[in-house]
Amino acid sequence: MRRHITALGNFSWEPLINPFDDSPFFTSDFPVAFEPGEQPTSVNRVVPLAPDLALRIRQDLSFNWRDADESFSRLRFSRHSLSRSEVRRINTMIVRVAEDLVFFARDMPWILRFVEKNRNYRSDNVREEIPARGGSLVFFRHRIVPFDRAANSASHSPHSET
């Protein structure tokens, strides 16, 4: 656990400011969204903290676990004010990684349609392959993938027939 804290504390953190009162950030029962990082095998994490604030943590693949710096000397901040489309993209990710519950600060007419449209997904580890000299590099990465919640809940219901 300490190694993970040290790694996260030495990555780049980007506070994400949402200036749109009519489009607050959601959160869920799985409140960490994943997005592809700058490198093929890296994954950024996006964590909503408030209706107008989220945090993006950019994974640094050059981080050396053996030389872990517990003073977080490599920690970098860069604040980013989001566009409306960026807020929508983050909310889409948050809804899609939710397990069962999505939370929002204020009820607005568009929210239920938005959640319904984006609910049939989940976070999963996906196998990826990159061609390399004489073969392939195979790795697994968090991805948001399609998932039929209605079919899954019916097959696992205590009242369903098997």
Tab-separated table of C-alpha atoms in Angstrom:
chain	number	residue	atom	x	y	z
A	1	MET	CA	0.000	0.000	0.000
A	2	ARG	CA	2.796	2.397	0.896
A	3	ARG	CA	4.423	1.885	-2.524
A	4	HIS	CA	1.166	2.799	-4.286
A	5	ILE	CA	0.775	5.950	-2.201
A	6	THR	CA	4.366	6.888	-2.980
A	7	ALA	CA	3.806	6.311	-6.707
A	8	LEU	CA	0.569	8.327	-6.804
A	9	GLY	CA	2.224	11.105	-4.805
A	10	ASN	CA	4.979	11.390	-7.413
A	11	PHE	CA	2.724	11.472	-10.481
A	12	SER	CA	1.292	14.614	-12.110
A	13	TRP	CA	-1.962	15.822	-10.578
A	14	GLU	CA	-4.353	17.976	-12.527
A	15	PRO	CA	-7.222	19.638	-10.641
A	16	LEU	CA	-10.127	19.877	-13.108
A	17	ILE	CA	-12.401	22.878	-12.643
A	18	ASN	CA	-15.991	22.556	-13.861
A	19	PRO	CA	-17.370	26.088	-14.417
A	20	PHE	CA	-20.846	24.892	-15.525
A	21	ASP	CA	-23.506	24.995	-12.766
A	22	ASP	CA	-26.011	23.269	-15.055
A	23	SER	CA	-23.675	20.284	-15.604
A	24	PRO	CA	-22.181	19.205	-12.278
A	25	PHE	CA	-19.806	16.266	-11.931
A	26	PHE	CA	-21.413	12.999	-10.869
A	27	THR	CA	-19.899	10.361	-8.640
A	28	SER	CA	-20.773	6.721	-8.096
A	29	ASP	CA	-20.241	3.604	-6.055
A	30	PHE	CA	-17.012	3.151	-8.061
A	31	PRO	CA	-15.791	6.761	-8.042
A	32	VAL	CA	-12.624	6.415	-10.148
A	33	ALA	CA	-12.851	6.701	-13.924
A	34	PHE	CA	-10.062	5.529	-16.191
A	35	GLU	CA	-8.856	7.119	-19.414
A	36	PRO	CA	-5.962	6.254	-21.694
A	37	GLY	CA	-2.752	7.999	-20.726
A	38	GLU	CA	-0.155	9.609	-22.929
A	39	GLN	CA	1.705	6.316	-23.477
A	40	PRO	CA	0.131	3.106	-24.852
A	41	THR	CA	0.331	1.260	-21.537
A	42	SER	CA	-0.473	4.153	-19.181
A	43	VAL	CA	-3.829	4.903	-17.599
A	44	ASN	CA	-4.943	8.196	-16.065
A	45	ARG	CA	-7.374	8.185	-13.164
A	46	VAL	CA	-10.119	10.805	-12.812
A	47	VAL	CA	-11.749	11.220	-9.403
A	48	PRO	CA	-14.734	13.558	-8.912
A	49	LEU	CA	-14.390	15.433	-5.623
A	50	ALA	CA	-17.305	17.910	-5.781
A	51	PRO	CA	-19.878	19.052	-8.369
A	52	ASP	CA	-17.340	21.593	-9.663
A	53	LEU	CA	-14.025	19.818	-8.988
A	54	ALA	CA	-12.334	16.588	-10.085
A	55	LEU	CA	-8.754	15.374	-9.999
A	56	ARG	CA	-6.879	13.721	-12.861
A	57	ILE	CA	-3.820	11.713	-11.839
A	58	ARG	CA	-1.499	11.082	-14.771
A	59	GLN	CA	0.430	7.820	-14.522
A	60	ASP	CA	4.177	8.202	-15.019
A	61	LEU	CA	5.685	5.034	-16.490
A	62	SER	CA	9.189	6.335	-15.805
A	63	PHE	CA	8.529	6.174	-12.054
A	64	ASN	CA	11.156	3.921	-10.461
A	65	TRP	CA	9.629	1.883	-7.645
A	66	ARG	CA	13.089	1.116	-6.184
A	67	ASP	CA	13.874	4.800	-5.760
A	68	ALA	CA	10.485	5.744	-4.329
A	69	ASP	CA	10.586	9.270	-2.969
A	70	GLU	CA	8.249	9.570	-0.002
A	71	SER	CA	8.687	13.343	0.064
A	72	PHE	CA	6.802	13.459	-3.292
A	73	SER	CA	9.481	15.617	-4.916
A	74	ARG	CA	8.246	14.655	-8.426
A	75	LEU	CA	4.639	15.706	-7.748
A	76	ARG	CA	3.471	18.243	-10.329
A	77	PHE	CA	0.247	20.278	-10.502
A	78	SER	CA	-1.391	21.896	-13.486
A	79	ARG	CA	-4.879	23.322	-13.049
A	80	HIS	CA	-7.298	22.959	-15.957
A	81	SER	CA	-10.641	24.723	-16.482
A	82	LEU	CA	-12.816	22.403	-18.552
A	83	SER	CA	-14.972	22.987	-21.594
A	84	ARG	CA	-18.559	21.750	-21.592
A	85	SER	CA	-17.596	18.781	-23.810
A	86	GLU	CA	-14.798	17.801	-21.400
A	87	VAL	CA	-17.244	17.853	-18.469
A	88	ARG	CA	-19.649	15.663	-20.475
A	89	ARG	CA	-16.837	13.220	-21.337
A	90	ILE	CA	-15.815	12.895	-17.679
A	91	ASN	CA	-19.428	12.412	-16.553
A	92	THR	CA	-19.821	9.769	-19.254
A	93	MET	CA	-16.796	7.900	-17.872
A	94	ILE	CA	-18.080	8.197	-14.309
A	95	VAL	CA	-21.494	6.749	-15.210
A	96	ARG	CA	-19.939	3.984	-17.297
A	97	VAL	CA	-17.655	2.721	-14.504
A	98	ALA	CA	-20.401	2.830	-11.852
A	99	GLU	CA	-21.307	-0.548	-10.455
A	100	ASP	CA	-24.898	0.093	-9.340
A	101	LEU	CA	-25.337	3.697	-8.155
A	102	VAL	CA	-24.750	7.145	-9.628
A	103	PHE	CA	-24.919	10.189	-7.356
A	104	PHE	CA	-25.489	13.807	-8.364
A	105	ALA	CA	-25.850	17.031	-6.402
A	106	ARG	CA	-28.982	18.434	-8.060
A	107	ASP	CA	-31.798	16.774	-9.971
A	108	MET	CA	-32.012	18.142	-13.499
A	109	PRO	CA	-34.257	17.030	-16.373
A	110	TRP	CA	-31.407	15.697	-18.540
A	111	ILE	CA	-29.687	13.534	-15.906
A	112	LEU	CA	-31.894	10.418	-15.992
A	113	ARG	CA	-31.679	10.226	-19.802
A	114	PHE	CA	-27.906	10.695	-19.624
A	115	VAL	CA	-27.501	7.905	-17.053
A	116	GLU	CA	-29.814	5.594	-19.010
A	117	LYS	CA	-27.830	6.185	-22.197
A	118	ASN	CA	-24.482	5.412	-20.509
A	119	ARG	CA	-25.383	2.717	-17.993
A	120	ASN	CA	-24.588	-0.402	-20.024
A	121	TYR	CA	-20.834	-0.297	-19.533
A	122	ARG	CA	-18.341	-1.241	-16.866
A	123	SER	CA	-14.640	-1.067	-16.077
A	124	ASP	CA	-12.742	-4.221	-16.962
A	125	ASN	CA	-9.204	-5.396	-17.628
A	126	VAL	CA	-8.724	-5.764	-21.372
A	127	ARG	CA	-5.895	-7.681	-23.026
A	128	GLU	CA	-3.948	-5.585	-25.522
A	129	GLU	CA	-1.141	-6.588	-27.835
A	130	ILE	CA	1.534	-4.347	-29.353
A	131	PRO	CA	3.780	-5.719	-32.126
A	132	ALA	CA	7.408	-5.882	-31.013
A	133	ARG	CA	10.654	-7.255	-32.422
A	134	GLY	CA	10.030	-10.879	-33.275
A	135	GLY	CA	6.730	-11.056	-31.380
A	136	SER	CA	4.294	-9.040	-29.359
A	137	LEU	CA	4.113	-7.209	-26.069
A	138	VAL	CA	0.963	-8.331	-24.251
A	139	PHE	CA	-0.463	-6.345	-21.350
A	140	PHE	CA	-3.738	-5.700	-19.577
A	141	ARG	CA	-5.219	-2.269	-19.047
A	142	HIS	CA	-8.387	-0.871	-17.479
A	143	ARG	CA	-10.915	-0.015	-20.158
A	144	ILE	CA	-14.578	0.920	-20.226
A	145	VAL	CA	-16.363	-1.864	-22.102
A	146	PRO	CA	-20.002	-2.582	-23.080
A	147	PHE	CA	-21.951	-4.566	-20.494
A	148	ASP	CA	-25.649	-5.484	-20.618
A	149	ARG	CA	-26.811	-4.699	-17.075
A	150	ALA	CA	-30.387	-5.873	-17.679
A	151	ALA	CA	-29.283	-9.320	-18.901
A	152	ASN	CA	-26.706	-9.619	-16.145
A	153	SER	CA	-29.089	-8.671	-13.332
A	154	ALA	CA	-31.782	-11.053	-14.612
A	155	SER	CA	-29.360	-13.991	-14.743
A	156	HIS	CA	-28.138	-13.296	-11.183
A	157	SER	CA	-31.494	-12.497	-9.634
A	158	PRO	CA	-32.472	-14.760	-6.721
A	159	HIS	CA	-35.837	-15.164	-8.463
A	160	SER	CA	-34.503	-16.138	-11.895
A	161	GLU	CA	-34.773	-19.691	-13.128
A	162	THR	CA	-31.644	-21.606	-14.097
